[in-house]
Amino acid sequence: MDLPASTIPANLSAHTAESYDMSIRLLSDGLLFALSDTDGKLCASCTYPFESGAEDYCAAVKELFFRHQHLTFPYRRVHIS
């Protein structure tokens, strides 16, 4: 499940990601992704559930990062909790 197109900043790419802060909260059943601008204003958020059949928690997290390219962009700051 990708973020709905209307919630992703139109200019989000590997080149523009440095203008955003990314937060990821690890959940027992997936990830909560949030993106904010330099003023701290929330730009996008989405919950990504783990796919069924993952071998373990680490493998499930890796699968989400491979599936959703915007999780791998070089953001200005990254916070993981």
Coordinates of N, CA, C and O in Angstrom, one line a residue:
M1 N 0.9 -1.2 0.0 CA 0.0 0.0 0.0 C 0.9 1.2 0.0 O 1.6 1.5 0.9
D2 N 0.9 2.0 -1.1 CA 1.6 3.3 -1.1 C 0.8 4.4 -0.5 O -0.4 4.2 -0.4
L3 N 1.5 5.5 -0.2 CA 0.7 6.6 0.3 C -0.2 7.1 -0.9 O 0.2 7.1 -2.0
P4 N -1.4 7.6 -0.5 CA -2.2 8.1 -1.6 C -1.5 9.3 -2.2 O -0.8 10.1 -1.6
A5 N -1.6 9.4 -3.5 CA -0.9 10.4 -4.3 C -1.1 11.8 -3.7 O -0.2 12.7 -3.8
S6 N -2.3 12.1 -3.2 CA -2.6 13.4 -2.7 C -1.8 13.8 -1.4 O -1.7 15.0 -1.1
T7 N -1.3 12.8 -0.7 CA -0.6 13.1 0.5 C 0.9 13.2 0.3 O 1.6 13.7 1.2
I8 N 1.4 12.7 -0.7 CA 2.9 12.8 -1.0 C 3.2 14.2 -1.6 O 2.5 14.5 -2.6
P9 N 4.1 14.9 -1.1 CA 4.5 16.2 -1.7 C 4.8 15.9 -3.2 O 5.6 15.0 -3.5
A10 N 4.3 16.7 -4.0 CA 4.5 16.5 -5.5 C 5.9 16.5 -5.9 O 6.3 15.8 -6.8
N11 N 6.8 17.2 -5.1 CA 8.2 17.3 -5.5 C 9.1 16.3 -4.8 O 10.3 16.3 -4.9
L12 N 8.5 15.3 -4.1 CA 9.3 14.4 -3.3 C 10.0 13.4 -4.2 O 9.4 12.7 -5.0
S13 N 11.3 13.4 -4.1 CA 12.2 12.6 -4.8 C 13.5 12.4 -4.0 O 13.7 13.0 -3.0
A14 N 14.4 11.6 -4.5 CA 15.7 11.5 -3.8 C 16.4 12.8 -3.8 O 17.2 13.0 -2.9
H15 N 16.2 13.7 -4.7 CA 16.9 15.0 -4.7 C 16.2 16.0 -3.8 O 16.9 16.9 -3.3
T16 N 14.9 15.9 -3.6 CA 14.2 16.9 -2.8 C 14.0 16.5 -1.3 O 13.6 17.3 -0.5
A17 N 14.3 15.2 -1.0 CA 14.0 14.7 0.3 C 14.8 15.4 1.4 O 14.3 15.4 2.5
E18 N 15.9 16.0 1.1 CA 16.7 16.8 2.1 C 15.9 18.0 2.6 O 16.3 18.6 3.6
S19 N 14.8 18.3 2.0 CA 13.9 19.4 2.6 C 12.9 18.9 3.6 O 12.1 19.7 4.1
Y20 N 12.9 17.6 3.9 CA 11.9 17.0 4.8 C 12.6 16.2 5.9 O 13.7 15.7 5.8
D21 N 11.8 16.2 7.0 CA 12.2 15.3 8.1 C 11.3 14.1 8.1 O 10.1 14.2 7.8
M22 N 11.8 12.9 8.3 CA 11.1 11.7 8.2 C 11.1 11.0 9.6 O 12.1 11.0 10.3
S23 N 9.9 10.6 10.1 CA 9.8 9.8 11.3 C 9.2 8.5 11.0 O 8.2 8.4 10.2
I24 N 9.7 7.5 11.6 CA 9.2 6.1 11.5 C 9.0 5.6 12.9 O 9.9 5.6 13.7
R25 N 7.8 5.1 13.2 CA 7.5 4.4 14.4 C 7.3 3.0 14.1 O 6.5 2.6 13.3
L26 N 8.1 2.1 14.8 CA 8.0 0.7 14.6 C 6.8 0.2 15.4 O 6.8 0.4 16.6
L27 N 5.9 -0.5 14.8 CA 4.7 -1.0 15.4 C 4.8 -2.5 15.4 O 5.6 -3.1 14.7
S28 N 4.0 -3.2 16.2 CA 4.1 -4.6 16.3 C 3.6 -5.3 15.0 O 4.0 -6.4 14.7
D29 N 2.8 -4.5 14.2 CA 2.3 -5.1 13.0 C 2.6 -4.3 11.7 O 2.0 -4.4 10.7
G30 N 3.6 -3.4 11.8 CA 4.0 -2.6 10.7 C 4.8 -1.3 11.1 O 5.4 -1.3 12.1
L31 N 4.7 -0.3 10.2 CA 5.4 0.9 10.4 C 4.5 2.1 10.3 O 3.5 2.1 9.4
L32 N 4.7 3.1 11.0 CA 4.0 4.4 10.9 C 5.0 5.4 10.3 O 6.0 5.6 10.9
F33 N 4.7 5.9 9.1 CA 5.6 6.8 8.4 C 5.0 8.2 8.5 O 3.8 8.4 8.3
A34 N 5.8 9.2 8.8 CA 5.4 10.6 8.8 C 6.5 11.5 8.2 O 7.7 11.2 8.4
L35 N 6.0 12.4 7.5 CA 6.9 13.4 6.8 C 6.5 14.8 7.1 O 5.4 15.1 7.1
S36 N 7.5 15.6 7.6 CA 7.2 17.0 7.9 C 8.2 17.9 7.2 O 9.3 17.5 6.8
D37 N 7.8 19.1 7.0 CA 8.7 20.1 6.3 C 9.6 20.8 7.3 O 9.6 20.4 8.5
T38 N 10.4 21.7 6.8 CA 11.4 22.3 7.7 C 10.8 23.2 8.8 O 11.4 23.4 9.8
D39 N 9.5 23.5 8.7 CA 8.8 24.2 9.8 C 8.2 23.3 10.8 O 7.5 23.7 11.7
G40 N 8.3 22.0 10.5 CA 7.7 21.0 11.4 C 6.2 20.7 11.1 O 5.6 19.9 11.8
K41 N 5.7 21.2 10.0 CA 4.3 20.9 9.6 C 4.3 19.6 8.9 O 5.0 19.2 8.0
L42 N 3.3 18.8 9.4 CA 3.1 17.4 8.9 C 2.7 17.5 7.4 O 1.7 18.2 7.1
C43 N 3.4 16.8 6.5 CA 3.1 16.8 5.1 C 2.4 15.5 4.7 O 1.6 15.5 3.7
A44 N 2.7 14.4 5.3 CA 2.2 13.1 4.9 C 2.4 12.1 6.1 O 3.3 12.3 6.9
S45 N 1.5 11.2 6.2 CA 1.6 10.1 7.2 C 0.8 8.9 6.7 O -0.2 9.1 5.9
C46 N 1.3 7.7 7.0 CA 0.7 6.5 6.5 C 1.1 5.4 7.4 O 2.3 5.4 7.9
T47 N 0.3 4.4 7.6 CA 0.7 3.2 8.3 C 0.9 2.1 7.2 O 0.0 1.9 6.3
Y48 N 2.0 1.4 7.3 CA 2.3 0.3 6.4 C 2.2 -1.0 7.2 O 3.1 -1.3 8.0
P49 N 1.2 -1.8 7.0 CA 1.2 -3.1 7.7 C 2.2 -4.1 7.0 O 2.5 -4.0 5.9
F50 N 2.7 -5.0 7.9 CA 3.6 -6.0 7.4 C 2.8 -7.0 6.5 O 1.6 -7.2 6.7
E51 N 3.5 -7.5 5.5 CA 2.9 -8.6 4.7 C 2.9 -9.9 5.5 O 3.8 -10.1 6.3
S52 N 1.9 -10.7 5.3 CA 1.9 -12.0 6.0 C 2.9 -12.9 5.4 O 3.3 -12.8 4.2
G53 N 3.4 -13.7 6.2 CA 4.4 -14.7 5.7 C 5.9 -14.3 5.9 O 6.8 -15.0 5.5
A54 N 6.1 -13.2 6.5 CA 7.5 -12.8 6.8 C 8.2 -13.7 7.8 O 7.5 -14.2 8.7
E55 N 9.5 -14.0 7.6 CA 10.2 -14.9 8.4 C 10.3 -14.4 9.9 O 10.1 -15.1 10.8
D56 N 10.6 -13.1 10.0 CA 10.7 -12.5 11.3 C 10.5 -11.0 11.2 O 10.2 -10.5 10.1
Y57 N 10.5 -10.3 12.3 CA 10.3 -8.9 12.4 C 11.2 -8.1 11.5 O 10.8 -7.2 10.7
C58 N 12.5 -8.4 11.6 CA 13.5 -7.7 10.8 C 13.2 -7.9 9.3 O 13.3 -6.9 8.5
A59 N 12.9 -9.1 8.9 CA 12.6 -9.3 7.5 C 11.4 -8.6 7.0 O 11.4 -8.1 5.9
A60 N 10.4 -8.5 7.9 CA 9.2 -7.7 7.5 C 9.5 -6.2 7.3 O 9.0 -5.6 6.4
V61 N 10.3 -5.7 8.2 CA 10.7 -4.2 8.1 C 11.5 -4.0 6.8 O 11.2 -3.1 6.0
K62 N 12.4 -4.9 6.5 CA 13.2 -4.8 5.3 C 12.3 -4.8 4.0 O 12.5 -4.1 3.1
E63 N 11.3 -5.7 4.0 CA 10.4 -5.8 2.9 C 9.7 -4.5 2.6 O 9.5 -4.1 1.5
L64 N 9.3 -3.9 3.7 CA 8.6 -2.6 3.5 C 9.5 -1.5 2.9 O 9.1 -0.8 2.0
F65 N 10.7 -1.5 3.3 CA 11.7 -0.5 2.7 C 12.0 -0.8 1.3 O 12.1 0.1 0.5
F66 N 12.0 -2.1 0.9 CA 12.2 -2.4 -0.5 C 11.0 -2.1 -1.3 O 11.1 -1.7 -2.5
R67 N 9.8 -2.3 -0.8 CA 8.6 -2.1 -1.5 C 8.2 -0.6 -1.7 O 7.6 -0.2 -2.7
H68 N 8.6 0.3 -0.7 CA 8.2 1.7 -0.8 C 9.5 2.6 -0.8 O 10.1 2.9 0.2
Q69 N 9.9 2.9 -2.1 CA 11.1 3.6 -2.3 C 11.3 4.9 -1.5 O 12.4 5.2 -1.1
H70 N 10.2 5.6 -1.3 CA 10.4 6.9 -0.6 C 10.9 6.7 0.9 O 11.4 7.7 1.5
L71 N 10.8 5.5 1.4 CA 11.4 5.3 2.8 C 12.9 5.3 2.8 O 13.5 5.5 3.8
T72 N 13.5 5.1 1.6 CA 14.9 5.1 1.5 C 15.6 6.4 1.1 O 16.8 6.5 0.9
F73 N 14.8 7.4 0.8 CA 15.4 8.7 0.4 C 16.3 9.3 1.4 O 16.1 9.1 2.6
P74 N 17.2 10.2 1.0 CA 18.1 10.8 2.0 C 17.5 12.1 2.6 O 17.7 13.2 2.2
Y75 N 16.6 11.9 3.6 CA 15.9 13.0 4.3 C 16.9 13.8 5.1 O 18.0 13.4 5.5
R76 N 16.4 15.1 5.4 CA 17.2 16.0 6.2 C 17.5 15.4 7.6 O 18.6 15.4 8.0
R77 N 16.5 14.9 8.2 CA 16.6 14.2 9.5 C 15.7 13.0 9.5 O 14.6 13.0 8.9
V78 N 16.2 12.0 10.2 CA 15.4 10.7 10.3 C 15.3 10.4 11.8 O 16.3 10.4 12.5
H79 N 14.0 10.2 12.2 CA 13.8 9.8 13.6 C 13.1 8.5 13.6 O 12.1 8.3 12.9
I80 N 13.6 7.5 14.3 CA 13.0 6.2 14.4 C 12.7 5.9 15.9 O 13.6 6.1 16.7
S81 N 11.5 5.5 16.1 CA 11.1 5.2 17.5 C 10.3 3.9 17.5 O 9.8 3.5 16.6

